[in-house]
GROMACS .gro file of N, CA and C in nm:
model
  354
    1UNK      N    1  10.535  11.959   9.622
    1UNK     CA    2  10.417  11.876   9.646
    1UNK      C    3  10.426  11.816   9.786
    2UNK      N    4  10.315  11.827   9.860
    2UNK     CA    5  10.313  11.778   9.997
    2UNK      C    6  10.307  11.626   9.998
    3UNK      N    7  10.388  11.567  10.084
    3UNK     CA    8  10.381  11.422  10.106
    3UNK      C    9  10.358  11.396  10.254
    4UNK      N   10  10.267  11.304  10.281
    4UNK     CA   11  10.243  11.257  10.418
    4UNK      C   12  10.280  11.109  10.421
    5UNK      N   13  10.375  11.074  10.505
    5UNK     CA   14  10.422  10.936  10.510
    5UNK      C   15  10.393  10.879  10.647
    6UNK      N   16  10.304  10.779  10.649
    6UNK     CA   17  10.267  10.713  10.774
    6UNK      C   18  10.358  10.594  10.801
    7UNK      N   19  10.374  10.562  10.927
    7UNK     CA   20  10.448  10.443  10.967
    7UNK      C   21  10.396  10.395  11.101
    8UNK      N   22  10.429  10.270  11.135
    8UNK     CA   23  10.395  10.218  11.267
    8UNK      C   24  10.281  10.120  11.271
    9UNK      N   25  10.216  10.096  11.159
    9UNK     CA   26  10.109   9.999  11.159
    9UNK      C   27  10.162   9.857  11.173
   10UNK      N   28  10.071   9.762  11.190
   10UNK     CA   29  10.112   9.624  11.201
   10UNK      C   30  10.003   9.536  11.257
   11UNK      N   31  10.044   9.414  11.292
   11UNK     CA   32   9.953   9.314  11.347
   11UNK      C   33   9.984   9.296  11.496
   12UNK      N   34   9.882   9.315  11.580
   12UNK     CA   35   9.898   9.297  11.723
   12UNK      C   36   9.780   9.219  11.777
   13UNK      N   37   9.794   9.174  11.901
   13UNK     CA   38   9.684   9.105  11.967
   13UNK      C   39   9.602   9.206  12.046
   14UNK      N   40   9.477   9.169  12.073
   14UNK     CA   41   9.390   9.255  12.151
   14UNK      C   42   9.455   9.287  12.286
   15UNK      N   43   9.444   9.414  12.325
   15UNK     CA   44   9.503   9.458  12.450
   15UNK      C   45   9.641   9.519  12.435
   16UNK      N   46   9.704   9.498  12.321
   16UNK     CA   47   9.838   9.551  12.299
   16UNK      C   48   9.831   9.695  12.246
   17UNK      N   49   9.949   9.752  12.221
   17UNK     CA   50   9.959   9.892  12.181
   17UNK      C   51  10.035   9.906  12.050
   18UNK      N   52  10.008  10.014  11.981
   18UNK     CA   53  10.084  10.056  11.863
   18UNK      C   54  10.096  10.206  11.864
   19UNK      N   55  10.201  10.257  11.801
   19UNK     CA   56  10.217  10.401  11.786
   19UNK      C   57  10.236  10.432  11.638
   20UNK      N   58  10.144  10.510  11.583
   20UNK     CA   59  10.154  10.554  11.445
   20UNK      C   60  10.222  10.690  11.439
   21UNK      N   61  10.297  10.709  11.331
   21UNK     CA   62  10.361  10.838  11.304
   21UNK      C   63  10.327  10.881  11.163
   22UNK      N   64  10.321  11.011  11.143
   22UNK     CA   65  10.297  11.065  11.009
   22UNK      C   66  10.380  11.192  10.994
   23UNK      N   67  10.471  11.190  10.900
   23UNK     CA   68  10.559  11.304  10.876
   23UNK      C   69  10.520  11.372  10.746
   24UNK      N   70  10.500  11.503  10.753
   24UNK     CA   71  10.467  11.583  10.635
   24UNK      C   72  10.592  11.651  10.581
   25UNK      N   73  10.605  11.650  10.449
   25UNK     CA   74  10.718  11.716  10.386
   25UNK      C   75  10.673  11.783  10.258
   26UNK      N   76  10.759  11.870  10.205
   26UNK     CA   77  10.729  11.932  10.077
   26UNK      C   78  10.646  12.058  10.084
   27UNK      N   79  10.635  12.118  10.203
   27UNK     CA   80  10.560  12.242  10.215
   27UNK      C   81  10.640  12.344  10.294
   28UNK      N   82  10.626  12.472  10.255
   28UNK     CA   83  10.689  12.579  10.331
   28UNK      C   84  10.586  12.655  10.414
   29UNK      N   85  10.461  12.611  10.406
   29UNK     CA   86  10.352  12.675  10.480
   29UNK      C   87  10.329  12.603  10.612
   30UNK      N   88  10.277  12.676  10.708
   30UNK     CA   89  10.244  12.614  10.837
   30UNK      C   90  10.124  12.523  10.822
   31UNK      N   91  10.130  12.410  10.888
   31UNK     CA   92  10.021  12.313  10.887
   31UNK      C   93   9.927  12.348  11.002
   32UNK      N   94   9.798  12.357  10.973
   32UNK     CA   95   9.703  12.383  11.081
   32UNK      C   96   9.663  12.251  11.145
   33UNK      N   97   9.539  12.207  11.125
   33UNK     CA   98   9.495  12.082  11.187
   33UNK      C   99   9.562  11.960  11.123
   34UNK      N  100   9.593  11.861  11.208
   34UNK     CA  101   9.636  11.730  11.160
   34UNK      C  102   9.547  11.626  11.225
   35UNK      N  103   9.533  11.514  11.157
   35UNK     CA  104   9.442  11.415  11.214
   35UNK      C  105   9.467  11.275  11.162
   36UNK      N  106   9.400  11.183  11.228
   36UNK     CA  107   9.400  11.042  11.187
   36UNK      C  108   9.257  10.999  11.160
   37UNK      N  109   9.239  10.931  11.048
   37UNK     CA  110   9.113  10.872  11.011
   37UNK      C  111   9.137  10.724  10.988
   38UNK      N  112   9.030  10.646  10.985
   38UNK     CA  113   9.045  10.504  10.955
   38UNK      C  114   8.930  10.455  10.870
   39UNK      N  115   8.958  10.348  10.797
   39UNK     CA  116   8.856  10.289  10.711
   39UNK      C  117   8.870  10.138  10.716
   40UNK      N  118   8.766  10.073  10.764
   40UNK     CA  119   8.760   9.927  10.766
   40UNK      C  120   8.688   9.880  10.640
   41UNK      N  121   8.711   9.756  10.597
   41UNK     CA  122   8.646   9.706  10.475
   41UNK      C  123   8.494   9.719  10.483
   42UNK      N  124   8.436   9.777  10.379
   42UNK     CA  125   8.292   9.793  10.373
   42UNK      C  126   8.238   9.912  10.447
   43UNK      N  127   8.327   9.986  10.514
   43UNK     CA  128   8.285  10.102  10.593
   43UNK      C  129   8.336  10.231  10.531
   44UNK      N  130   8.272  10.341  10.570
   44UNK     CA  131   8.321  10.472  10.528
   44UNK      C  132   8.441  10.513  10.614
   45UNK      N  133   8.520  10.602  10.560
   45UNK     CA  134   8.632  10.657  10.637
   45UNK      C  135   8.575  10.739  10.752
   46UNK      N  136   8.633  10.721  10.870
   46UNK     CA  137   8.582  10.791  10.987
   46UNK      C  138   8.695  10.857  11.064
   47UNK      N  139   8.659  10.966  11.131
   47UNK     CA  140   8.756  11.036  11.214
   47UNK      C  141   8.793  10.951  11.336
   48UNK      N  142   8.924  10.945  11.363
   48UNK     CA  143   8.972  10.884  11.487
   48UNK      C  144   9.008  10.994  11.587
   49UNK      N  145   9.093  11.087  11.543
   49UNK     CA  146   9.136  11.196  11.632
   49UNK      C  147   9.193  11.309  11.548
   50UNK      N  148   9.178  11.431  11.598
   50UNK     CA  149   9.234  11.549  11.534
   50UNK      C  150   9.303  11.635  11.638
   51UNK      N  151   9.402  11.713  11.590
   51UNK     CA  152   9.475  11.802  11.679
   51UNK      C  153   9.506  11.930  11.604
   52UNK      N  154   9.480  12.042  11.670
   52UNK     CA  155   9.509  12.172  11.608
   52UNK      C  156   9.657  12.204  11.626
   53UNK      N  157   9.699  12.310  11.561
   53UNK     CA  158   9.838  12.350  11.574
   53UNK      C  159   9.870  12.386  11.719
   54UNK      N  160   9.770  12.436  11.790
   54UNK     CA  161   9.787  12.470  11.930
   54UNK      C  162   9.762  12.353  12.025
   55UNK      N  163   9.745  12.233  11.968
   55UNK     CA  164   9.729  12.108  12.044
   55UNK      C  165   9.593  12.090  12.109
   56UNK      N  166   9.491  12.159  12.060
   56UNK     CA  167   9.355  12.122  12.099
   56UNK      C  168   9.319  11.992  12.028
   57UNK      N  169   9.255  11.902  12.100
   57UNK     CA  170   9.230  11.770  12.044
   57UNK      C  171   9.081  11.734  12.049
   58UNK      N  172   9.042  11.647  11.959
   58UNK     CA  173   8.912  11.582  11.972
   58UNK      C  174   8.923  11.439  11.921
   59UNK      N  175   8.841  11.352  11.980
   59UNK     CA  176   8.850  11.209  11.955
   59UNK      C  177   8.712  11.151  11.923
   60UNK      N  178   8.714  11.044  11.846
   60UNK     CA  179   8.593  10.965  11.831
   60UNK      C  180   8.559  10.901  11.965
   61UNK      N  181   8.431  10.888  11.993
   61UNK     CA  182   8.391  10.829  12.121
   61UNK      C  183   8.448  10.690  12.140
   62UNK      N  184   8.463  10.616  12.031
   62UNK     CA  185   8.506  10.477  12.039
   62UNK      C  186   8.652  10.463  12.082
   63UNK      N  187   8.730  10.570  12.076
   63UNK     CA  188   8.872  10.560  12.112
   63UNK      C  189   8.909  10.644  12.232
   64UNK      N  190   8.816  10.721  12.284
   64UNK     CA  191   8.846  10.807  12.399
   64UNK      C  192   8.895  10.723  12.516
   65UNK      N  193   9.003  10.770  12.579
   65UNK     CA  194   9.060  10.699  12.692
   65UNK      C  195   9.159  10.590  12.652
   66UNK      N  196   9.164  10.556  12.524
   66UNK     CA  197   9.258  10.452  12.478
   66UNK      C  198   9.363  10.509  12.383
   67UNK      N  199   9.325  10.604  12.301
   67UNK     CA  200   9.415  10.662  12.201
   67UNK      C  201   9.454  10.804  12.241
   68UNK      N  202   9.576  10.843  12.208
   68UNK     CA  203   9.623  10.979  12.233
   68UNK      C  204   9.692  11.033  12.109
   69UNK      N  205   9.646  11.148  12.063
   69UNK     CA  206   9.708  11.213  11.949
   69UNK      C  207   9.800  11.324  12.000
   70UNK      N  208   9.913  11.340  11.931
   70UNK     CA  209  10.006  11.447  11.966
   70UNK      C  210  10.078  11.489  11.839
   71UNK      N  211  10.150  11.600  11.846
   71UNK     CA  212  10.222  11.648  11.729
   71UNK      C  213  10.348  11.721  11.770
   72UNK      N  214  10.441  11.726  11.673
   72UNK     CA  215  10.564  11.802  11.687
   72UNK      C  216  10.567  11.900  11.570
   73UNK      N  217  10.535  12.026  11.598
   73UNK     CA  218  10.525  12.123  11.489
   73UNK      C  219  10.660  12.147  11.421
   74UNK      N  220  10.767  12.138  11.495
   74UNK     CA  221  10.900  12.160  11.436
   74UNK      C  222  10.933  12.052  11.334
   75UNK      N  223  10.878  11.934  11.354
   75UNK     CA  224  10.905  11.821  11.264
   75UNK      C  225  10.790  11.796  11.168
   76UNK      N  226  10.683  11.877  11.175
   76UNK     CA  227  10.564  11.853  11.091
   76UNK      C  228  10.516  11.709  11.102
   77UNK      N  229  10.512  11.660  11.222
   77UNK     CA  230  10.480  11.520  11.246
   77UNK      C  231  10.366  11.508  11.347
   78UNK      N  232  10.277  11.413  11.320
   78UNK     CA  233  10.167  11.383  11.411
   78UNK      C  234  10.178  11.236  11.451
   79UNK      N  235  10.141  11.208  11.575
   79UNK     CA  236  10.150  11.073  11.629
   79UNK      C  237  10.012  11.028  11.679
   80UNK      N  238   9.995  10.897  11.683
   80UNK     CA  239   9.875  10.840  11.743
   80UNK      C  240   9.919  10.721  11.828
   81UNK      N  241   9.913  10.738  11.959
   81UNK     CA  242   9.942  10.629  12.051
   81UNK      C  243   9.812  10.553  12.075
   82UNK      N  244   9.813  10.426  12.041
   82UNK     CA  245   9.694  10.343  12.052
   82UNK      C  246   9.718  10.235  12.155
   83UNK      N  247   9.644  10.242  12.266
   83UNK     CA  248   9.655  10.144  12.373
   83UNK      C  249   9.527  10.061  12.382
   84UNK      N  250   9.538   9.950  12.450
   84UNK     CA  251   9.421   9.862  12.471
   84UNK      C  252   9.346   9.838  12.340
   85UNK      N  253   9.419   9.800  12.239
   85UNK     CA  254   9.360   9.781  12.107
   85UNK      C  255   9.257   9.669  12.107
   86UNK      N  256   9.154   9.687  12.025
   86UNK     CA  257   9.046   9.591  12.013
   86UNK      C  258   9.036   9.544  11.868
   87UNK      N  259   8.980   9.427  11.845
   87UNK     CA  260   8.964   9.381  11.705
   87UNK      C  261   8.888   9.482  11.619
   88UNK      N  262   8.794   9.553  11.677
   88UNK     CA  263   8.717   9.652  11.599
   88UNK      C  264   8.799   9.775  11.562
   89UNK      N  265   8.922   9.786  11.611
   89UNK     CA  266   9.011   9.893  11.568
   89UNK      C  267   9.082   9.858  11.438
   90UNK      N  268   9.065   9.736  11.391
   90UNK     CA  269   9.128   9.694  11.267
   90UNK      C  270   9.079   9.779  11.150
   91UNK      N  271   9.173   9.838  11.077
   91UNK     CA  272   9.139   9.927  10.967
   91UNK      C  273   9.268   9.976  10.903
   92UNK      N  274   9.253  10.043  10.790
   92UNK     CA  275   9.362  10.123  10.735
   92UNK      C  276   9.352  10.262  10.796
   93UNK      N  277   9.460  10.309  10.852
   93UNK     CA  278   9.465  10.439  10.917
   93UNK      C  279   9.534  10.540  10.826
   94UNK      N  280   9.466  10.653  10.806
   94UNK     CA  281   9.514  10.757  10.716
   94UNK      C  282   9.546  10.884  10.795
   95UNK      N  283   9.654  10.947  10.758
   95UNK     CA  284   9.693  11.075  10.814
   95UNK      C  285   9.636  11.187  10.727
   96UNK      N  286   9.597  11.296  10.791
   96UNK     CA  287   9.543  11.412  10.720
   96UNK      C  288   9.609  11.539  10.772
   97UNK      N  289   9.635  11.631  10.679
   97UNK     CA  290   9.693  11.759  10.719
   97UNK      C  291   9.627  11.871  10.639
   98UNK      N  292   9.584  11.975  10.707
   98UNK     CA  293   9.527  12.092  10.644
   98UNK      C  294   9.632  12.201  10.639
   99UNK      N  295   9.658  12.253  10.519
   99UNK     CA  296   9.766  12.350  10.501
   99UNK      C  297   9.710  12.474  10.433
  100UNK      N  298   9.668  12.573  10.511
  100UNK     CA  299   9.617  12.697  10.453
  100UNK      C  300   9.722  12.767  10.368
  101UNK      N  301   9.676  12.833  10.264
  101UNK     CA  302   9.760  12.914  10.174
  101UNK      C  303   9.845  12.831  10.079
  102UNK      N  304   9.854  12.701  10.098
  102UNK     CA  305   9.931  12.617  10.006
  102UNK      C  306   9.845  12.584   9.884
  103UNK      N  307   9.908  12.539   9.776
  103UNK     CA  308   9.827  12.503   9.657
  103UNK      C  309   9.723  12.395   9.684
  104UNK      N  310   9.752  12.305   9.776
  104UNK     CA  311   9.657  12.199   9.812
  104UNK      C  312   9.630  12.207   9.962
  105UNK      N  313   9.505  12.236   9.994
  105UNK     CA  314   9.468  12.259  10.134
  105UNK      C  315   9.454  12.129  10.213
  106UNK      N  316   9.390  12.030  10.154
  106UNK     CA  317   9.352  11.906  10.223
  106UNK      C  318   9.440  11.792  10.172
  107UNK      N  319   9.528  11.743  10.258
  107UNK     CA  320   9.628  11.645  10.216
  107UNK      C  321   9.614  11.514  10.293
  108UNK      N  322   9.637  11.401  10.223
  108UNK     CA  323   9.620  11.269  10.282
  108UNK      C  324   9.743  11.184  10.259
  109UNK      N  325   9.770  11.097  10.356
  109UNK     CA  326   9.872  10.996  10.338
  109UNK      C  327   9.816  10.875  10.266
  110UNK      N  328   9.904  10.777  10.243
  110UNK     CA  329   9.864  10.659  10.166
  110UNK      C  330   9.798  10.553  10.253
  111UNK      N  331   9.808  10.568  10.384
  111UNK     CA  332   9.744  10.475  10.475
  111UNK      C  333   9.840  10.369  10.527
  112UNK      N  334   9.814  10.323  10.648
  112UNK     CA  335   9.890  10.215  10.707
  112UNK      C  336   9.793  10.118  10.775
  113UNK      N  337   9.816   9.990  10.752
  113UNK     CA  338   9.723   9.887  10.801
  113UNK      C  339   9.748   9.858  10.949
  114UNK      N  340   9.641   9.857  11.026
  114UNK     CA  341   9.644   9.813  11.164
  114UNK      C  342   9.549   9.695  11.177
  115UNK      N  343   9.601   9.582  11.221
  115UNK     CA  344   9.519   9.463  11.239
  115UNK      C  345   9.532   9.415  11.382
  116UNK      N  346   9.417   9.398  11.448
  116UNK     CA  347   9.414   9.354  11.587
  116UNK      C  348   9.344   9.219  11.592
  117UNK      N  349   9.416   9.119  11.636
  117UNK     CA  350   9.358   8.985  11.644
  117UNK      C  351   9.303   8.960  11.784
  118UNK      N  352   9.202   8.876  11.790
  118UNK     CA  353   9.136   8.849  11.919
  118UNK      C  354   9.199   8.730  11.989
   0.00000   0.00000   0.00000
């Protein structure tokens, strides 16, 4: 069974940085796209950033120029470097991994809280 374990969330002040990590385990299949989504109270879950296995990336407009997604395929790990954080970045951040050919294609982590105070 695939597990995605996120880490790195916390409470910071506006303008500061955080780095999220998400490690996937429990699969012998190659992971294709990995991504980060977030959900603030009362809002729908939204895409923050995605990265393909070949490191093609796309970002939400609201985080372009501030956030950087990267991955280490050997470690099945995806990272999200978040700089110049704003209070509106406050949300639970979820890791996502798509694993073709595995019993479960679309996999999610349990989420990690990011809180940015003004």
